[in-house]
Coordinates of C-alpha atoms and ligand atoms in Angstrom, one line a residue:
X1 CA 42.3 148.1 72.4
X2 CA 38.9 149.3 70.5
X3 CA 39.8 153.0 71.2
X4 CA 43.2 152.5 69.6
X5 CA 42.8 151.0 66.4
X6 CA 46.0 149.9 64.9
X7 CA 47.7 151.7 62.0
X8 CA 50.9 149.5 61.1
X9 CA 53.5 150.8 58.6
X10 CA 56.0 148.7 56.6
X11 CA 58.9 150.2 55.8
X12 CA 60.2 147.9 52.5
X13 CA 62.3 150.9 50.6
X14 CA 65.5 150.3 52.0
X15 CA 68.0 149.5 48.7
X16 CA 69.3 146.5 50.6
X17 CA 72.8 147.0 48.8
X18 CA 74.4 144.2 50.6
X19 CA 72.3 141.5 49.0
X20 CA 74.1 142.5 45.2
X21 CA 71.0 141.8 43.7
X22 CA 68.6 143.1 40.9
X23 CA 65.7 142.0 42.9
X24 CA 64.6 144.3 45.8
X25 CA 66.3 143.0 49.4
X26 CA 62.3 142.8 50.6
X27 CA 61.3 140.5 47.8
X28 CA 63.8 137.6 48.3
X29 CA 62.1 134.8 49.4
X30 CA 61.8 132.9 53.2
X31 CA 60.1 129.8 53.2
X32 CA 58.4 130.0 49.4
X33 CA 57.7 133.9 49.9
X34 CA 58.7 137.4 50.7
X35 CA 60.2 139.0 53.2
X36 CA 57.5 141.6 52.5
X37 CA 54.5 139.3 52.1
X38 CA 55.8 137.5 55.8
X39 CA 55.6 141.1 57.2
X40 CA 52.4 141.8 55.9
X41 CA 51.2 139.0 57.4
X42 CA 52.6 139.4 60.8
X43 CA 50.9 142.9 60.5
X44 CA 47.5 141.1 59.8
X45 CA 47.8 139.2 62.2
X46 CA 48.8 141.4 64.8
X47 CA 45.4 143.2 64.0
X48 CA 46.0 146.2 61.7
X49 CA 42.7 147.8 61.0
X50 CA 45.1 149.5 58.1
X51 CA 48.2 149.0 56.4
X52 CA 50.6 151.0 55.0
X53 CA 53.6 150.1 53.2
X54 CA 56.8 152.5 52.1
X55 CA 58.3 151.7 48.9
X56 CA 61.0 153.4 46.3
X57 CA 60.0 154.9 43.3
X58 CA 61.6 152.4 41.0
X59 CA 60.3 149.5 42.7
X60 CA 56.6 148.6 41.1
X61 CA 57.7 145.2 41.7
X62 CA 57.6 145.9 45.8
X63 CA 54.2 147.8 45.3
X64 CA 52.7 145.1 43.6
X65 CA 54.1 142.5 45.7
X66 CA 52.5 144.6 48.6
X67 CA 48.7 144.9 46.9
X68 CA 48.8 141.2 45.9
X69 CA 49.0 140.1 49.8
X70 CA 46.9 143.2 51.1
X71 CA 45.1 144.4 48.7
X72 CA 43.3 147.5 50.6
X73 CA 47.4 148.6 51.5
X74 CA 48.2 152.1 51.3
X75 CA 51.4 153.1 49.2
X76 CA 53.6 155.8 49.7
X77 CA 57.0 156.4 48.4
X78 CA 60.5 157.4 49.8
X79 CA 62.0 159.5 47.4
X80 CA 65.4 159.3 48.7
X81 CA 66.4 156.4 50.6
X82 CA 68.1 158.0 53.7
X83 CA 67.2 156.4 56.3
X84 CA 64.0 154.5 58.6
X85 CA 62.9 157.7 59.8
X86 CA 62.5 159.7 56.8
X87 CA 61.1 156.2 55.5
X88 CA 58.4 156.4 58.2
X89 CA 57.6 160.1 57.6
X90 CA 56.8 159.4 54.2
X91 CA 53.7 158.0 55.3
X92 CA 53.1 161.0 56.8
X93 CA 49.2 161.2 55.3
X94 CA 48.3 157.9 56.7
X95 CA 50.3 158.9 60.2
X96 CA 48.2 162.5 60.2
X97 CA 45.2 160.9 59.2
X98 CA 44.9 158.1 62.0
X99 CA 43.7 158.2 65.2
X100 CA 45.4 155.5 68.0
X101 CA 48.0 152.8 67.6
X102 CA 51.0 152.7 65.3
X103 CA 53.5 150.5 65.1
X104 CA 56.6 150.8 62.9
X105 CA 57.9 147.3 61.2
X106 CA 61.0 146.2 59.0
X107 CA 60.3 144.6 56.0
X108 CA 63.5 143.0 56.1
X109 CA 62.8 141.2 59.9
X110 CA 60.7 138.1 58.2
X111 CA 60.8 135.5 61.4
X112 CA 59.2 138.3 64.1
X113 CA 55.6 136.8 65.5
X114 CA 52.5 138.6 65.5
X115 CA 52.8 138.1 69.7
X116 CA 55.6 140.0 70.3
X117 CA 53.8 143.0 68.5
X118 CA 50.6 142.3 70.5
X119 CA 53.3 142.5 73.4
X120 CA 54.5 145.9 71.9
X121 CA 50.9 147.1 72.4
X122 CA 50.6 145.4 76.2
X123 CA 53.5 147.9 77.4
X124 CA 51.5 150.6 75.4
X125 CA 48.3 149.9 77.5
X126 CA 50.9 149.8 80.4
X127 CA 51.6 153.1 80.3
X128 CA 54.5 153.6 77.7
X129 CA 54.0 156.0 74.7
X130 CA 56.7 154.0 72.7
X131 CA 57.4 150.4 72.8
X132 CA 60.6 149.1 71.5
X133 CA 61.1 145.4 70.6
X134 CA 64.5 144.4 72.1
X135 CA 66.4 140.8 71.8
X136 CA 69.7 139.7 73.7
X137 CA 71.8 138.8 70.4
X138 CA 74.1 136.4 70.8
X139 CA 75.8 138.2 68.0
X140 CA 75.0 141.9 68.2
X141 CA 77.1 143.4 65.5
X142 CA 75.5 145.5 63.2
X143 CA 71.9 145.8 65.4
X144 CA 71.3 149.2 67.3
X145 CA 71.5 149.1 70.8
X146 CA 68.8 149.3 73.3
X147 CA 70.4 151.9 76.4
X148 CA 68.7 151.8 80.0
X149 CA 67.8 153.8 82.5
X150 CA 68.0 152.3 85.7
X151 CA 64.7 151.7 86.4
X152 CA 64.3 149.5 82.8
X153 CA 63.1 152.7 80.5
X154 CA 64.6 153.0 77.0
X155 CA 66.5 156.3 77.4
X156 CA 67.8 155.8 73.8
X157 CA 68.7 153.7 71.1
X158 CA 72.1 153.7 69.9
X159 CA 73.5 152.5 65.8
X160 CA 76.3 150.2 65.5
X161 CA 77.9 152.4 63.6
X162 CA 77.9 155.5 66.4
X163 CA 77.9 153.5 69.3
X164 CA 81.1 153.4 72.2
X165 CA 83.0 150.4 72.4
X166 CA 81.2 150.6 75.4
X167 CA 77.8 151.1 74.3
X168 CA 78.8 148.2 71.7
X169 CA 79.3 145.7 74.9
X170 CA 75.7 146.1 75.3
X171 CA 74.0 142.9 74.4
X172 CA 70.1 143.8 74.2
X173 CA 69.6 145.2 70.7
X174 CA 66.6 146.6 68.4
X175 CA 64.6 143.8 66.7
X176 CA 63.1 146.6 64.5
X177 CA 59.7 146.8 65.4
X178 CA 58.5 149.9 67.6
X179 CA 54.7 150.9 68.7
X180 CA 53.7 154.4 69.8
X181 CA 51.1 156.0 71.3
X182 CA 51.6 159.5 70.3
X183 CA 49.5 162.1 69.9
X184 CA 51.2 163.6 66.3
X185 CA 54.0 161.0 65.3
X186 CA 54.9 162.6 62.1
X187 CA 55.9 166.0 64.1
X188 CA 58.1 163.3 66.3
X189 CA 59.5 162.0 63.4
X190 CA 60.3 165.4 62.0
X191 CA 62.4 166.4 64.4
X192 CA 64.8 163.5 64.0
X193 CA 68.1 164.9 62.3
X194 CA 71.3 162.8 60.4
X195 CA 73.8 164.1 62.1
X196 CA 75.2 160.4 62.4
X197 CA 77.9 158.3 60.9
X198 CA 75.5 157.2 58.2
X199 CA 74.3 160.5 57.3
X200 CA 70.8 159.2 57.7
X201 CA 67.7 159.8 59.5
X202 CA 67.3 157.2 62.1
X203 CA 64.4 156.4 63.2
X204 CA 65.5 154.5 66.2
X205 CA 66.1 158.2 67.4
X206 CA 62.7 158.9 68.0
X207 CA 63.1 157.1 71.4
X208 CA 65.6 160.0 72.5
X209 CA 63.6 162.7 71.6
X210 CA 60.7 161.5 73.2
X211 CA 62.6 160.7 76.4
X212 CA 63.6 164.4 76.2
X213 CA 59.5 165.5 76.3
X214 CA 59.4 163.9 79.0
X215 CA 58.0 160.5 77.5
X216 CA 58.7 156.7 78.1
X217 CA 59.9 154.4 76.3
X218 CA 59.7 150.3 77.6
X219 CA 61.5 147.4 76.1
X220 CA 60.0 144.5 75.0
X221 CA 61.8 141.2 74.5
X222 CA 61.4 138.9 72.1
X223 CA 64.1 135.8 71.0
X224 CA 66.9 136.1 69.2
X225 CA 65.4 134.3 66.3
X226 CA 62.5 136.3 65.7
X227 CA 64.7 139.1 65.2
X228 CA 66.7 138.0 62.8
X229 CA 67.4 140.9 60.5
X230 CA 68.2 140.5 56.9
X231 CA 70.8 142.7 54.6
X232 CA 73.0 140.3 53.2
X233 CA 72.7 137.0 51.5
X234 CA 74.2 135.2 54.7
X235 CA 71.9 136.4 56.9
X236 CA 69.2 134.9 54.3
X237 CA 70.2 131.9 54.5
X238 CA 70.3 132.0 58.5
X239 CA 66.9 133.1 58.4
X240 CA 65.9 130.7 56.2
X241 CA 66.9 127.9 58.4
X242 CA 65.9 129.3 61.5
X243 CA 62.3 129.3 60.0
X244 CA 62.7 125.9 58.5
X245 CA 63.4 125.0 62.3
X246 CA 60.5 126.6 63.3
X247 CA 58.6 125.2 60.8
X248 CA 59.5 121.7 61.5
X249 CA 58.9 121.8 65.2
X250 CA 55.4 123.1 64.5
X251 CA 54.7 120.1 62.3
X252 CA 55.9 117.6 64.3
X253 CA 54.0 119.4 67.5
X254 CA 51.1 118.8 65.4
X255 CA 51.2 115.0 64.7
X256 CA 53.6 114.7 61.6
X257 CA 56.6 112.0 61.8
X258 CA 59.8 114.2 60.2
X259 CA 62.2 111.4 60.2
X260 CA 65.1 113.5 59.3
X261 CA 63.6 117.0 60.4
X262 CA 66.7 118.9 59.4
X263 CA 66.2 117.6 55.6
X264 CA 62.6 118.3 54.9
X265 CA 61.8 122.2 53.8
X266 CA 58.6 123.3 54.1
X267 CA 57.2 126.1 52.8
X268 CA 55.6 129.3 54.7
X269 CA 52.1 127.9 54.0
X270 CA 52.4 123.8 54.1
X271 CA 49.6 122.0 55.7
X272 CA 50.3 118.7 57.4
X273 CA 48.0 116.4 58.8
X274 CA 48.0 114.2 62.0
X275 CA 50.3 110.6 61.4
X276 CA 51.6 111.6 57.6
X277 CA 55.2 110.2 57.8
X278 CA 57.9 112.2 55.7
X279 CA 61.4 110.8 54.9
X280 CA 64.5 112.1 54.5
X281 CA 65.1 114.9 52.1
X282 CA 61.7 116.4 50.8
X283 CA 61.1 120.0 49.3
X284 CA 57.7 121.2 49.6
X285 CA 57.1 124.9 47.7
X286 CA 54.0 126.5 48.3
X287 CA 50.6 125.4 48.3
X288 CA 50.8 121.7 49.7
X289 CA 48.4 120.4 51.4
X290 CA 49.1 116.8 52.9
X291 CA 45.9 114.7 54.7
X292 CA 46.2 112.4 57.7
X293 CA 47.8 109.4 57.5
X294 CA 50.0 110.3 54.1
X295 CA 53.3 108.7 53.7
X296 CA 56.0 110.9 51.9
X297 CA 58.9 108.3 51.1
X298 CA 62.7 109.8 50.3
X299 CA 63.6 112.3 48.1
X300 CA 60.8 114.1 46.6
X301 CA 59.7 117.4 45.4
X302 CA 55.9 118.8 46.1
X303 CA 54.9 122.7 45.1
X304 CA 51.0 123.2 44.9
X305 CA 49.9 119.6 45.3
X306 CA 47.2 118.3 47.5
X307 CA 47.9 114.4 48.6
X308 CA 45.1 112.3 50.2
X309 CA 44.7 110.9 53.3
X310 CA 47.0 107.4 53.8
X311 CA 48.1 108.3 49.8
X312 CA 51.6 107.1 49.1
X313 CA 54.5 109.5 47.1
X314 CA 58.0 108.3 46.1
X315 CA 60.7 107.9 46.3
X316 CA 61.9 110.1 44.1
X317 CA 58.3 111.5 42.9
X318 CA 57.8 115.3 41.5
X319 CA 54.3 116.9 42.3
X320 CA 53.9 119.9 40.2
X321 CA 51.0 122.4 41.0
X322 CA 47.7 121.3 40.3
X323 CA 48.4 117.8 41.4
X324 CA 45.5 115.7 43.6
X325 CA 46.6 112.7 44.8
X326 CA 43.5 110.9 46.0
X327 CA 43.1 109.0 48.7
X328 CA 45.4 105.8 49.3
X329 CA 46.6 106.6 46.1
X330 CA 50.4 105.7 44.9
X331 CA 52.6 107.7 43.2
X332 CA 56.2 105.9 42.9
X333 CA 60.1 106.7 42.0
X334 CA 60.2 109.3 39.1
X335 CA 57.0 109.9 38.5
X336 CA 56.0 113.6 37.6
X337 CA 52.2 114.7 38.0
X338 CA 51.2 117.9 37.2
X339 CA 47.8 119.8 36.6
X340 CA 46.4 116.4 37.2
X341 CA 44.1 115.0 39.5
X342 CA 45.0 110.8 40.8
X343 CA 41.8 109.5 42.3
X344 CA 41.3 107.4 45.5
X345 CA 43.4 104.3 45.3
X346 CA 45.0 105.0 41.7
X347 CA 48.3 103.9 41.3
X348 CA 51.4 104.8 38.8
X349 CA 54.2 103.1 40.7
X350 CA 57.0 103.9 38.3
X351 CA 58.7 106.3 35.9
X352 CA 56.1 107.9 34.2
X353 CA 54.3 111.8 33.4
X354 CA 51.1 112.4 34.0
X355 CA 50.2 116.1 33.0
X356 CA 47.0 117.8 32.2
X357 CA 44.7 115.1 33.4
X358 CA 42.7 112.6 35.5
X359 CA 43.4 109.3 36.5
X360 CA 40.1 107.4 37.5
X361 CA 39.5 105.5 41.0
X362 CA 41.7 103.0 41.0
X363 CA 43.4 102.7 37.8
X364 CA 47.2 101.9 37.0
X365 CA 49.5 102.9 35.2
X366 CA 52.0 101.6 34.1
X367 CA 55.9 102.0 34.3
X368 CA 56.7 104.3 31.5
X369 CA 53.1 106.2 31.0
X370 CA 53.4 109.4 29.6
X371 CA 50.6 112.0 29.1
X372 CA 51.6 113.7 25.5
X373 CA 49.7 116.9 26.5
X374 CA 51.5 119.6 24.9
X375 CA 51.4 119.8 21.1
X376 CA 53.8 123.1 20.9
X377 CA 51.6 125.6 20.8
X378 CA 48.3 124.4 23.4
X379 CA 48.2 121.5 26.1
X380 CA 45.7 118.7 26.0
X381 CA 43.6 116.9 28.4
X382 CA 43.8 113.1 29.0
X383 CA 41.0 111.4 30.9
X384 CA 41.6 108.0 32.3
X385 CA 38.3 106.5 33.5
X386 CA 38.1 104.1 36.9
X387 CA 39.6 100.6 36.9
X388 CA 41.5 101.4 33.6
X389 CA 44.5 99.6 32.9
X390 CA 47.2 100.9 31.2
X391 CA 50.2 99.0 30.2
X392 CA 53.9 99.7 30.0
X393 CA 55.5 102.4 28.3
X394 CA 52.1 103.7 26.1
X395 CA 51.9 107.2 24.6
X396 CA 48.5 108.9 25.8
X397 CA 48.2 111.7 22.9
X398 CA 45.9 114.3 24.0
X399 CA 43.1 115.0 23.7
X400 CA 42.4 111.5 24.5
X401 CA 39.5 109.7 26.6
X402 CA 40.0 105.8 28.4
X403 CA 36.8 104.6 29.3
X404 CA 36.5 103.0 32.3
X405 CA 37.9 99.6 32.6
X406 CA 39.7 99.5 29.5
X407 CA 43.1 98.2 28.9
X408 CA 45.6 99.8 26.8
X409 CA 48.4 97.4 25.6
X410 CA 52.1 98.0 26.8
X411 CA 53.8 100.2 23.8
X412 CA 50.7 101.5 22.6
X413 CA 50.7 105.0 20.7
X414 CA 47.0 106.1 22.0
X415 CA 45.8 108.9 19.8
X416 CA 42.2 108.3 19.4
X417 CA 39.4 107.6 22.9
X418 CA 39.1 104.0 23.7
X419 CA 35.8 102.9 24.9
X420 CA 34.9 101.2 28.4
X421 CA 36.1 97.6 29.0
X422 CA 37.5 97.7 25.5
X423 CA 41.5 96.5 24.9
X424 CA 43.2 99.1 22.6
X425 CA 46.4 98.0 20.7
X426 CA 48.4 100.3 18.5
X427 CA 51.8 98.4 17.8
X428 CA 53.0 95.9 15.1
X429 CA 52.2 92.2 15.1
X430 CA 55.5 90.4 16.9
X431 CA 57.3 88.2 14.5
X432 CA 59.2 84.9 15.5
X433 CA 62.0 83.0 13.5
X434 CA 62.2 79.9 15.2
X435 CA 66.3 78.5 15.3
X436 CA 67.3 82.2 13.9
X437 CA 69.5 83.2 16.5
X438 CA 71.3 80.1 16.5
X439 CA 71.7 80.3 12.9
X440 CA 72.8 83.6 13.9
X441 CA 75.3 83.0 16.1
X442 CA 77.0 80.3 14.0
X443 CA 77.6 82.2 10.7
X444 CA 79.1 85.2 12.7
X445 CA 80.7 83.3 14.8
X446 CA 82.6 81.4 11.6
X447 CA 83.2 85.3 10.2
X448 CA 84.8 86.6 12.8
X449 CA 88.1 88.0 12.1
X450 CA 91.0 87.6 15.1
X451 CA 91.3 91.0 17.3
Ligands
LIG1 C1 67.8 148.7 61.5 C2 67.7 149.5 62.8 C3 68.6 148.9 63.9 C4 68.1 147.5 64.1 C5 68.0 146.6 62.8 C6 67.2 145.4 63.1 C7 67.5 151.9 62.2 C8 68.2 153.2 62.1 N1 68.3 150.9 62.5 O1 69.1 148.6 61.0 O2 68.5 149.6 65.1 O3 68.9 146.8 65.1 O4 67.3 147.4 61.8 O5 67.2 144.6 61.9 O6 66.3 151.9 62.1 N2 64.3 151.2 54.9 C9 63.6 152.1 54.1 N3 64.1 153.3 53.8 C10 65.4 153.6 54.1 C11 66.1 152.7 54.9 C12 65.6 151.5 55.3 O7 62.4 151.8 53.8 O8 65.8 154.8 53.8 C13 63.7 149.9 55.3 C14 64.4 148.7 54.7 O9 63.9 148.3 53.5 C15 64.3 147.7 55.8 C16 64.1 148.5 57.0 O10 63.7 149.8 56.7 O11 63.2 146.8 55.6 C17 65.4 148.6 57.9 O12 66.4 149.2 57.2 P1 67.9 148.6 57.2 O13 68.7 149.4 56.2 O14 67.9 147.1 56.9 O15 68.4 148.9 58.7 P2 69.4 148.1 59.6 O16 70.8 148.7 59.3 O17 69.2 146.7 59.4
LIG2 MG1 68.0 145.5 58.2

């Protein structure tokens, strides 16, 4: 493979009218990120030595969505959207410019595996000048069709929209990803015409033309799933749960208990350790990472959190980004944690916010516990020392500092630090009338008018 290092270009300027959207059809999300950024990172890891994206004019948010994951990506533009072909050609520099492997990929196609392009490459090594990823779609409606010579060869590929009832029996269809091993590709490309039902410039053609020089074209297989293409909202949605049943098989493979896989949604990049046990209904964004031995209970809601090993979380519990649950740690039913770190064996068990701040080893807090952090205009940090106790329902104003082992008093408005082992108090005396509420009770109960 050394002598034919790997140029793959993205094609991510199609308008994706069928999605009705202002965002760009490559930027809506699978799994916590784009369609582009899961194609970029299929291309990574199928080796590209370079990358190459096509994008519209209008759509800086594409290119920038493109540099963020692959920084060193060459941009070009489509001016006019009309079609993969003229989409491909307009990376005609980068095409010119590269000696060995290309492959073609959709940005829309977010489920495909880096394998089945390293499969694409196999047939090239095997002889084939194009490679042409092919799936038997249970559905095939709307694909292109892959048509056979009798010997297996790819003679061409044929649009929905121009193919034969006939041709539209045909059941193996074009995932979207093709490789070539061509000696100019963009003088391929150039030849490919529109004279189609689209008006458009194909670039599923190419396989045609090249059969016509004389050069082969194999199929490659992959599954059905993997080739789950995306232009409408539906067909987001489908590939959004055949991912999140990817997704969950992988974490089970590796060790994790799902109870109720089908409820738990995991995001493209969640990291879950051996024996960590997750109930029913549980949304994890991005950025979670989850250590052996954790226990997620019902119902909560993790993005950008790191929980500890054997750590408890919910029911019910909301981990915002920034959150570090420590070790054997509890977090209980609605508590929030964000920006905050909960050391080993800390435990807020009930109702409470903890924002912009640290919770020492072992501490509690109590039900009702709230972090003040944000003053309107700047947050605050609070800093909760080891073995503090703080009672029920206190006000932490930040900035504030607990020392270690102190005890705050249930009700407490905290606004100034409280040093180690000290008890802070900030609520009035309690006053009792003894007999009152008999009293009470007698003289209303002698002025009470009839109903
Ligand atoms: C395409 C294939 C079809 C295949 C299907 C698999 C062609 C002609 N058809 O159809 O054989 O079965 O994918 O999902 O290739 N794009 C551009 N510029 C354009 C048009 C498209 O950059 O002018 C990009 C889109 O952003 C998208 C990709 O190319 O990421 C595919 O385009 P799309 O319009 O979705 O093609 P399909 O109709 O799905
Ligand atoms: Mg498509």
């Amino acid at each position: 493979m050394a002598s034919h290092p790997l140029l793959i270009v993205v094609l991510a300027a199609g308008q994706g009218v069928r999605m009705r959207s202002a965002l760009p059809k490559v930027l809506h999300p699978i799994a916590g990120r784009s369609m582009l950024a899961h194609a970029l990172a299929n291309a990574r890891a199928a080796g590209a030595a370079r990358l190459a994206v096509v994008v519209a004019p209008a759509m800086d948010a594409v290119r920038a969505e493109a540099q963020r994951i692959a920084p060193d990506i060459e941009v070009f533009e489509q001016v006019v959207p009309s079609g993969t072909a003229n989409a491909a050609l307009s990376a005609r520099p980068a095409l010119e410019r590269h000696r060995g492997d290309v492959i073609v990929l959709f940005a829309d196609t977010p489920l495909l595996e880096a394998t089945s392009l390293r499969a694409l490459l196999a047939a090239l090594d095997a002889g084939a000048q194009i490679a042409a990823l092919g799936f038997e779609a249970p559905d095939a409606t709307g694909y292109g069709r892959l048509l056979l010579d009798a010997k297996g060869r790819v003679t061409a590929i044929r649009e929905h929209a121009d193919a034969s009832e006939e041709q539209r029996r045909i059941g193996l269809c074009n995932a979207g990803a093709m490789a070539f091993r061509v000696v100019d590709l963009a003088a391929l490309l150039a030849r490919i015409g529109n004279d189609n039902a689209k008006r458009e410039y194909y670039l599923t053609d190419a396989v045609a033309i090249a059969a016509s020089d004389g050069l082969t074209t194999l199929p490659v297989r992959c599954t059905p799933e993997e080739a789950l293409g995306v232009n409408s909202r539906e067909q987001l949605a489908a590939a959004e749960a055949a991912w999140q049943r990817r997704a969950r098989r992988r974490v089970m493979e590796a060790g994790a208990t799902l109870v109720a896989p089908e409820t738990v949604w995991l995001a493209f990049d969640t990291a879950i350790g051996r024996d960590v046990t997750i109930e029913p209904n549980v949304f994890f964004g991005p950025g979670v990472v989850i250590e052996d031995g954790a226990h997620i209970l019902a119902n909560c809601h993790v993005v950008g959190a790191r929980i500890g090993g054997g750590a408890r979380v919910g029911p019910f519990a909301r981990l915002r980004p920034g959150a570090a649950i420590g070790a054997s740690a509890h977090i209980g039913n609605f508590v929030e944690v964000k920006n905050a770190s909960v050391e080993a064996g800390a435990k807020a068990n009930h109702l409470a916010y903890i924002g912009d701040g640290r919770v020492g080893e072992g501490a509690n807090i109590g039900a009702g516990t709230i972090f003040c952090n944000y003053d309107g205009f700047n947050k605050h940090f609070t800093d909760v020392g080891k073995g503090a106790f703080v009672g029920s329902n206190a006000s932490l104003v930040a900035p504030v500092k607990i020392g270690d082992g102190a005890y705050i008093g249930s009700g407490s408005v905290i606004t100034s630090s409280v040093e180690a082992d000290a008890l802070a108090l900030e609520r009035a005396r309690q006053e009792q009338r003894s007999g009152w509420a008999a009293k009470f009770r007698a003289v209303m109960g002698r002025r009470k008018k009839p109903l």
